[in-house]
Short mmCIF file of C-alpha atoms in Angstrom, two decimals:
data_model
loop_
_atom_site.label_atom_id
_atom_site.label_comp_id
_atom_site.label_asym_id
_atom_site.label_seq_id
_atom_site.Cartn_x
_atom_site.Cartn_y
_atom_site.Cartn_z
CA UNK A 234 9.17 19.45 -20.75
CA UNK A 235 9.19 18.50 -24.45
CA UNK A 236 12.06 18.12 -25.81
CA UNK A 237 12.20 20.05 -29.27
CA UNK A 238 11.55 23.43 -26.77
CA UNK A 239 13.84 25.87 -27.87
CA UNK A 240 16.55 26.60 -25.39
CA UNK A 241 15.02 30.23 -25.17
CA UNK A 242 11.27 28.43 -23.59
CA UNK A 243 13.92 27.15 -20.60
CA UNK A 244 13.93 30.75 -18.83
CA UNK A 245 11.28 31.75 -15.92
CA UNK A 246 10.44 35.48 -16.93
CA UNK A 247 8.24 37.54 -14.43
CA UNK A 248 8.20 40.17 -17.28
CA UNK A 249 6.37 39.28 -20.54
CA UNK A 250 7.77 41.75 -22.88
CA UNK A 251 10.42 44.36 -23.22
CA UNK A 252 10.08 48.09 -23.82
CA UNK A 253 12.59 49.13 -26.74
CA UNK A 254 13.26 53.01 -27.13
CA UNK A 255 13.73 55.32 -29.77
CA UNK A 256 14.61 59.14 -29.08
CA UNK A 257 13.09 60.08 -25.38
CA UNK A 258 10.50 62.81 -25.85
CA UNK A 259 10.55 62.74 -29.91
CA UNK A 260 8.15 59.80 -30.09
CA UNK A 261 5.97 62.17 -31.94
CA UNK A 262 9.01 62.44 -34.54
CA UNK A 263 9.46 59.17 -35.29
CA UNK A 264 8.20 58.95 -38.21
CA UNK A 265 10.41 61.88 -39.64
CA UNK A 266 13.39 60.63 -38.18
CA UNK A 267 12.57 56.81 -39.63
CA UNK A 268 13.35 58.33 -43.47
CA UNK A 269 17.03 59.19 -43.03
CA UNK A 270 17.38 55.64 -41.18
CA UNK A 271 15.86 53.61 -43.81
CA UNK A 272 17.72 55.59 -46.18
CA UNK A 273 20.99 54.69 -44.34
CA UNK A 274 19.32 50.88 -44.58
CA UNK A 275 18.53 51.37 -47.91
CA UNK A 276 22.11 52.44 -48.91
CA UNK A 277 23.89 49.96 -46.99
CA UNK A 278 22.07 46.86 -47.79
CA UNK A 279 22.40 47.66 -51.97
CA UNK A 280 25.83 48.88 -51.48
CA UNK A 281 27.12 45.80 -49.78
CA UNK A 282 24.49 43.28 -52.08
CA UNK A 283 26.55 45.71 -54.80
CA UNK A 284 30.13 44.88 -53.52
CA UNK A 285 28.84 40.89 -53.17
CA UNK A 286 27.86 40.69 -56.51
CA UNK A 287 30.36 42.47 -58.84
CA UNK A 288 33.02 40.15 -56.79
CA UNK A 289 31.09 37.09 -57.43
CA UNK A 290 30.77 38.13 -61.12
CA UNK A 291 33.80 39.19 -62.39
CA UNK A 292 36.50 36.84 -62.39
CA UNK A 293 39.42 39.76 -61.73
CA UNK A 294 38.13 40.19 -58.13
CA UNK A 295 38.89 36.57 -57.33
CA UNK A 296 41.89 37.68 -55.28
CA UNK A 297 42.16 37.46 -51.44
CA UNK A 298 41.83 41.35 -50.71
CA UNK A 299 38.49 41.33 -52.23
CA UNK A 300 37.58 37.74 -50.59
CA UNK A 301 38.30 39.45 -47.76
CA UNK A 302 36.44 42.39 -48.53
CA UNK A 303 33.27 40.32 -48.97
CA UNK A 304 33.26 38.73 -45.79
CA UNK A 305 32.88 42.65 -44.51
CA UNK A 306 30.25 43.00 -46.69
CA UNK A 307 28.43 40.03 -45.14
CA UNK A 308 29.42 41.31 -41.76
CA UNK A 309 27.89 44.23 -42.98
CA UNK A 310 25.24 43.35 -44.10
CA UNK A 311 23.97 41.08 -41.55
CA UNK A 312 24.14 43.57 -39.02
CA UNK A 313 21.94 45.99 -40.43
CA UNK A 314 19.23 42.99 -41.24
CA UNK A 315 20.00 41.73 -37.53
CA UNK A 316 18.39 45.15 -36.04
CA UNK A 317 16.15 46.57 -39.11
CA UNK A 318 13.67 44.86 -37.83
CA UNK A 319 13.08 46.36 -34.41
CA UNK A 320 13.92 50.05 -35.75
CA UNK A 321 10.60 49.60 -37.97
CA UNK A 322 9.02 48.50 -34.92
CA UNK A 323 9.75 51.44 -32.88
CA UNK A 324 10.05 54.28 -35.78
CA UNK A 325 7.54 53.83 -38.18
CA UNK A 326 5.24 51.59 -36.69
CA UNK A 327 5.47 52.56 -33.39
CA UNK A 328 5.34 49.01 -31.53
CA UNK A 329 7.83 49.05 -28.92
CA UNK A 330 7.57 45.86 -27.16
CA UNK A 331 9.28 43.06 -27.93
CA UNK A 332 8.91 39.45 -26.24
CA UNK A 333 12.48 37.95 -24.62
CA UNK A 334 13.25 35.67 -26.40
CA UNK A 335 13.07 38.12 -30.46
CA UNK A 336 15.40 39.95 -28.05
CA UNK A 337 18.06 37.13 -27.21
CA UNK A 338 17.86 36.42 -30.57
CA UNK A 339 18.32 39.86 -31.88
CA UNK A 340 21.63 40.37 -29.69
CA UNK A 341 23.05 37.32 -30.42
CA UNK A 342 22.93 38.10 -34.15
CA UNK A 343 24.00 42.12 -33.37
CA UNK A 344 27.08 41.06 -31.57
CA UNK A 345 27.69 38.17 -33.42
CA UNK A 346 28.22 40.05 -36.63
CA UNK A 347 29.53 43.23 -34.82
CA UNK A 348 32.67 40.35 -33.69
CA UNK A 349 32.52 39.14 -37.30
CA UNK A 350 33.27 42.96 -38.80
CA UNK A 351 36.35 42.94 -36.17
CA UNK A 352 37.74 40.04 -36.87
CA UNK A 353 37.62 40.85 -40.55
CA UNK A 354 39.20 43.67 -40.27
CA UNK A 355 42.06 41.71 -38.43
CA UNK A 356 42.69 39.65 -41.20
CA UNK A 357 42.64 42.49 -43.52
CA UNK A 358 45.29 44.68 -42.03
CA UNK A 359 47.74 40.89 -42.16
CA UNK A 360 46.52 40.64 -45.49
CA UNK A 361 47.99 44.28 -46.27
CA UNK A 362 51.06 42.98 -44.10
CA UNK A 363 51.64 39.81 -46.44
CA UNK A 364 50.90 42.22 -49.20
CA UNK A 365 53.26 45.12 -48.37
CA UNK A 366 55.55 43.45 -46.79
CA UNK A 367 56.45 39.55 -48.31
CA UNK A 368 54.83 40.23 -51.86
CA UNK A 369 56.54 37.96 -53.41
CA UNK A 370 55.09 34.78 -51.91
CA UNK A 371 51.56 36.84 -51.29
CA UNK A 372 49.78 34.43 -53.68
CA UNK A 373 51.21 31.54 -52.20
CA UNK A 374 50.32 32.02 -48.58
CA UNK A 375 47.03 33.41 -48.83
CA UNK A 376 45.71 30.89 -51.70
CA UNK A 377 41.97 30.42 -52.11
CA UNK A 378 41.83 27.48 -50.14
CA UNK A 379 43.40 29.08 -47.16
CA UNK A 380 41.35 32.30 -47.32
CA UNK A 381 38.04 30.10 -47.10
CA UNK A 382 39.73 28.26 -44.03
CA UNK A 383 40.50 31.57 -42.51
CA UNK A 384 37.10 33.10 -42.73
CA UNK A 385 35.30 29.74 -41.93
CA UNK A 386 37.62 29.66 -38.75
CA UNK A 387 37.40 33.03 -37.25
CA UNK A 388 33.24 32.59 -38.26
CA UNK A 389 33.09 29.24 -35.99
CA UNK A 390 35.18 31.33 -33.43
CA UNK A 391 33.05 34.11 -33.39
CA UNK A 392 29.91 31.87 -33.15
CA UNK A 393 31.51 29.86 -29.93
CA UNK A 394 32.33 33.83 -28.26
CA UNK A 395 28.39 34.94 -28.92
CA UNK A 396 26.58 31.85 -28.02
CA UNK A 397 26.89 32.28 -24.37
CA UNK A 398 25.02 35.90 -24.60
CA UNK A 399 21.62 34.73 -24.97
CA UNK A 400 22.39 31.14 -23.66
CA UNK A 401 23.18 32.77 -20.28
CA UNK A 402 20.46 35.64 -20.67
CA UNK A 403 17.74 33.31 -20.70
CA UNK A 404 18.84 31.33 -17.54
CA UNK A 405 18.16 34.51 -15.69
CA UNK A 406 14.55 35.53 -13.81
CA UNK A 407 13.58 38.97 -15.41
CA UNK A 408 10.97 41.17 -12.95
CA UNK A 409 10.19 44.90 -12.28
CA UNK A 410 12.18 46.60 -14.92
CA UNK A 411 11.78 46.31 -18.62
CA UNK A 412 12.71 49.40 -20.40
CA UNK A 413 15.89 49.12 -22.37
CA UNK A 414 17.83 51.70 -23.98
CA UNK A 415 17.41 51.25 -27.48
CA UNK A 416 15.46 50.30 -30.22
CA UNK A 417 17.43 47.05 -30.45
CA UNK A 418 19.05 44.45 -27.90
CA UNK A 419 22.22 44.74 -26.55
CA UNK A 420 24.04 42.24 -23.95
CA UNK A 421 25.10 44.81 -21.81
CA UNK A 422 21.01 46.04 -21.74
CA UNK A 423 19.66 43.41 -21.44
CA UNK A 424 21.65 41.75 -18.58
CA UNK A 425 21.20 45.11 -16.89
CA UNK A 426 16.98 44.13 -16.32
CA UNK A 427 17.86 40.76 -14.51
CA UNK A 428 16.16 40.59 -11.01
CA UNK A 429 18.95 37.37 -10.71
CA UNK A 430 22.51 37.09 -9.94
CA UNK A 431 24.24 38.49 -12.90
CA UNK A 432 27.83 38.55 -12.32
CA UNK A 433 28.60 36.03 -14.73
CA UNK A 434 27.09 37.86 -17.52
CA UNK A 435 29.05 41.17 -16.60
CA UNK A 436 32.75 39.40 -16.64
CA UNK A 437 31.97 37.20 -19.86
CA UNK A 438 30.84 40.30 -21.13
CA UNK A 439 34.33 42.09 -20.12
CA UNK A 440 36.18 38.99 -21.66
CA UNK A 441 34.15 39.83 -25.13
CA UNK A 442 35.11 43.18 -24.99
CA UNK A 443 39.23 42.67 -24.61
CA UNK A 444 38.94 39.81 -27.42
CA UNK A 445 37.91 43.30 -29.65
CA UNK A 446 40.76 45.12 -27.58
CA UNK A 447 42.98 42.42 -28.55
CA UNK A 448 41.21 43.06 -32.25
CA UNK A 449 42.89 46.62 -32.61
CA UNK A 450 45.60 45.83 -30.92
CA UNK A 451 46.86 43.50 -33.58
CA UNK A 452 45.96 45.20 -36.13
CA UNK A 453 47.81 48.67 -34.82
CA UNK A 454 50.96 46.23 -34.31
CA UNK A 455 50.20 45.49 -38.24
CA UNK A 456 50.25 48.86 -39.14
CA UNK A 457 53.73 49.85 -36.99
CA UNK A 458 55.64 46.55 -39.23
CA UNK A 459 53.66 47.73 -42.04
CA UNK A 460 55.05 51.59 -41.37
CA UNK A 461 58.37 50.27 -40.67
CA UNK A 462 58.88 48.23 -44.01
CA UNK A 463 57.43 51.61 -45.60
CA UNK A 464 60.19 53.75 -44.75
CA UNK A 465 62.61 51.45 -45.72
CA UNK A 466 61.87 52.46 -49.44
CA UNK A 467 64.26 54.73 -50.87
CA UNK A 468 61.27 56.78 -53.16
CA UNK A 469 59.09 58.78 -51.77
CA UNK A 470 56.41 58.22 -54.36
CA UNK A 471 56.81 54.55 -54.02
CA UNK A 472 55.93 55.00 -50.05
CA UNK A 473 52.62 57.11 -51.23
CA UNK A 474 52.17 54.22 -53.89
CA UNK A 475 52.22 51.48 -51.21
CA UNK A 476 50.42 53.08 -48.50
CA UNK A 477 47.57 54.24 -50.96
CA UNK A 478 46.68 50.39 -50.85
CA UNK A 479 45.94 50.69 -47.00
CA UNK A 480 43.98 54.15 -47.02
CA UNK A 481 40.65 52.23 -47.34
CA UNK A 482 41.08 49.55 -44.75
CA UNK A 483 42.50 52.45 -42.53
CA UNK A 484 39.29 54.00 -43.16
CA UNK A 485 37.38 50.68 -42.86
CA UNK A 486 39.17 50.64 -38.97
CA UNK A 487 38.36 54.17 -37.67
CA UNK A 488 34.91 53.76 -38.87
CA UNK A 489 34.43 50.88 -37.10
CA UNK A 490 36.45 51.62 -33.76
CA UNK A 491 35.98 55.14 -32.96
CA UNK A 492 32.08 54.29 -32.57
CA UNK A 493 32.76 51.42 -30.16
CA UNK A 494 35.10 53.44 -28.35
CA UNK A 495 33.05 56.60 -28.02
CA UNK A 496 30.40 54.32 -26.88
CA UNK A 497 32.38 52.38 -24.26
CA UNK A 498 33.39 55.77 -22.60
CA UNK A 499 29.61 56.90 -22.92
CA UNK A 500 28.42 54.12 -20.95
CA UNK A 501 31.59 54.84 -18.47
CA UNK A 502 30.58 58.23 -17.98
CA UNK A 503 26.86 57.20 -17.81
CA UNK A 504 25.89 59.51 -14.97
CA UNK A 505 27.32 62.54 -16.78
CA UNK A 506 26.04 62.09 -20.50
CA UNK A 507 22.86 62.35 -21.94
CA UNK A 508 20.44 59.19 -22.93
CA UNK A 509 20.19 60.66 -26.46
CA UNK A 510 24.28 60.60 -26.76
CA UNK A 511 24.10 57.08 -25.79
CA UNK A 512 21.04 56.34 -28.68
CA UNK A 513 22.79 58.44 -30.96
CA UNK A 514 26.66 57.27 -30.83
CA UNK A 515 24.70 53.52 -30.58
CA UNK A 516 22.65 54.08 -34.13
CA UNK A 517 25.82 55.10 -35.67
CA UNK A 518 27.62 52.15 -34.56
CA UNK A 519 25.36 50.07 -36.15
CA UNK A 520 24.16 52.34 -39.50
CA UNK A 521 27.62 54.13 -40.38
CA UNK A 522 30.43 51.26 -40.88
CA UNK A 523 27.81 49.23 -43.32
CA UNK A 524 26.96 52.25 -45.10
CA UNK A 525 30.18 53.58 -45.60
CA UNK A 526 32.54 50.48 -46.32
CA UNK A 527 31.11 49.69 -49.74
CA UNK A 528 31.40 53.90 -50.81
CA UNK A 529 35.01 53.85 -49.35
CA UNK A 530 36.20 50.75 -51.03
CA UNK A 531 34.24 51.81 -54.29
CA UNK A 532 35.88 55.03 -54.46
CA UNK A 533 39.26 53.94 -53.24
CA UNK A 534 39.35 50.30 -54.75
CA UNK A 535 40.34 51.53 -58.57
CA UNK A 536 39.82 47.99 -59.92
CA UNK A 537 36.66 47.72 -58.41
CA UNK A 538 35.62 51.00 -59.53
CA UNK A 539 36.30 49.89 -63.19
CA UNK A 540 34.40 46.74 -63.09
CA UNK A 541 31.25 48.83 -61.87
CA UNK A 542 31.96 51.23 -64.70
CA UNK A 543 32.81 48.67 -67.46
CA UNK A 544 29.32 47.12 -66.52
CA UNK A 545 27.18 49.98 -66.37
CA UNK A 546 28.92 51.15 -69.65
CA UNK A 547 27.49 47.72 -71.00
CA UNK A 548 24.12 47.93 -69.75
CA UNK A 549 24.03 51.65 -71.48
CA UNK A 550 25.51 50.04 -74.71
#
């Protein structure tokens, strides 16, 4: 065996390729139901290259809310380049197979940034914490320095959590079956194919899952101090005031969550919901949250909102 083989040529597959779906019985609609998904591409990828750049480029976003809110854009963004690719497989070009090892690949990257988006929205809701309730020593806790320590940790942490999907996939002897359930690859699909003892695969996969439990968990506990320190102010237009500053990232949150939950309890009900609810609440896992976190925090986010304004008024100028 040479030894520059990638770690995905160490797996003995019985099955070549796997068969990605789209929507069961609308093949023949593909096409038509590729333009509002690579319009929902198309939106999210300039709206989050949009957020990205305007906080690069103007030196009044150099503060650690919008730091933060970058690193969701990057979440964002690499999750809808991490499965674009197979969706233009399956909708528009209609080429559904995929070889195992694009596929360990693929999931790796899907979950990887799907933990990335979590964790980010973690450190938001302390962010809002620090920021609601210690503001004055905000800027000394979460200095520059110690944002780009915080992301770079929770990235090498999410990294370490993901590898063992594919790493673990590809050990396993693949025969018989090879029709997954979307037009992407997902951990929990793909494991689901393996002619080989899998068991391993299903309680890492449970561990991943409460790590994103323990996700919202923390940041609901956030929220309740957050609430707390709230009604401690005397005004009740300075409680509006103050939690105005959390109505994006709240937003940010249910986006996010109610998705993965409404999945999770899909796939527990499996034998009494459709395939096309499972495809469906699936796609807008993956299309919604990076399409709509750059229009919430652009409409919400007033000094965001004037940059884009004070630039476009330039350009017009």
């Amino acid at each position: 065996m040479h030894t520059g083989m990638s770690i995905f040529n160490l797996s003995v597959t019985e099955v070549s390729t796997f068969h990605l779906v789209g929507f069961p019985g609308m093949e023949s609609a593909h096409i038509w139901i590729f333009i509002p998904i690579c319009l929902l591409y198309t939106v999210a990828i300039l709206g989050n290259c949009t957020i990205l750049f305007f906080i690069k480029s103007e030196p009044s976003l150099h503060e650690p809310m919008y730091y933060f809110l970058s690193m969701l854009a990057l979440s964002d963004l690499g999750l809808s380049i991490s499965s674009l690719p197979t969706m233009l497989k399956v909708f528009l070009f209609n080429s559904p197979d995929i070889s195992p090892n694009e596929c360990f690949a693929q999931e790796f990257f899907i979950h990887e940034f799907s933990a990335m988006e979590s964790s980010v929205l973690l450190i938001m809701s302390f962010d809002r914490y620090i920021a609601i309730c210690n503001p004055l020593r905000y800027t000394s806790i979460l200095t520059s320095a110690r944002v780009l320590q915080i992301g770079l940790a929770f990235s090498l942490k999410n990294v370490l959590l993901i590898l063992p999907f594919p790493v673990t996939l590809v050990r396993l002897r693949y025969c018989k079956k090879n029709l997954l359930s979307h037009s992407y690859c997902l951990h929990q699909d793909v494991m689901k194919l393996a002619c080989s003892d899998n068991k391993f695969n299903v309680i890492y996969g449970l561990f991943v899952a409460l790590t994103g439990i323990l996700d919202i968990t923390f940041i609901f506990m956030s929220y309740a101090l957050i609430l707390r320190a709230v009604l401690g102010i005397a005004s009740q237009r300075e409680r509006l005031k103050v939690l105005s500053t959390c109505v994006s990232h709240i937003c940010a949150v249910l986006i996010f969550y109610v998705p993965v939950i409404s999945l999770a309890v899909i796939y527990r009900l499996a034998s009494r919901s459709s395939p096309i609810s499972k495809i469906l609440m699936a796609d807008i896992f993956l299309l919604v949250p990076p399409v709509m976190n750059p229009i919430i925090y652009c409409v919400k986010s007033q000094q965001i909102r004037n940059v884009i304004l004070e630039k476009l008024c330039q350009k017009q100028s």
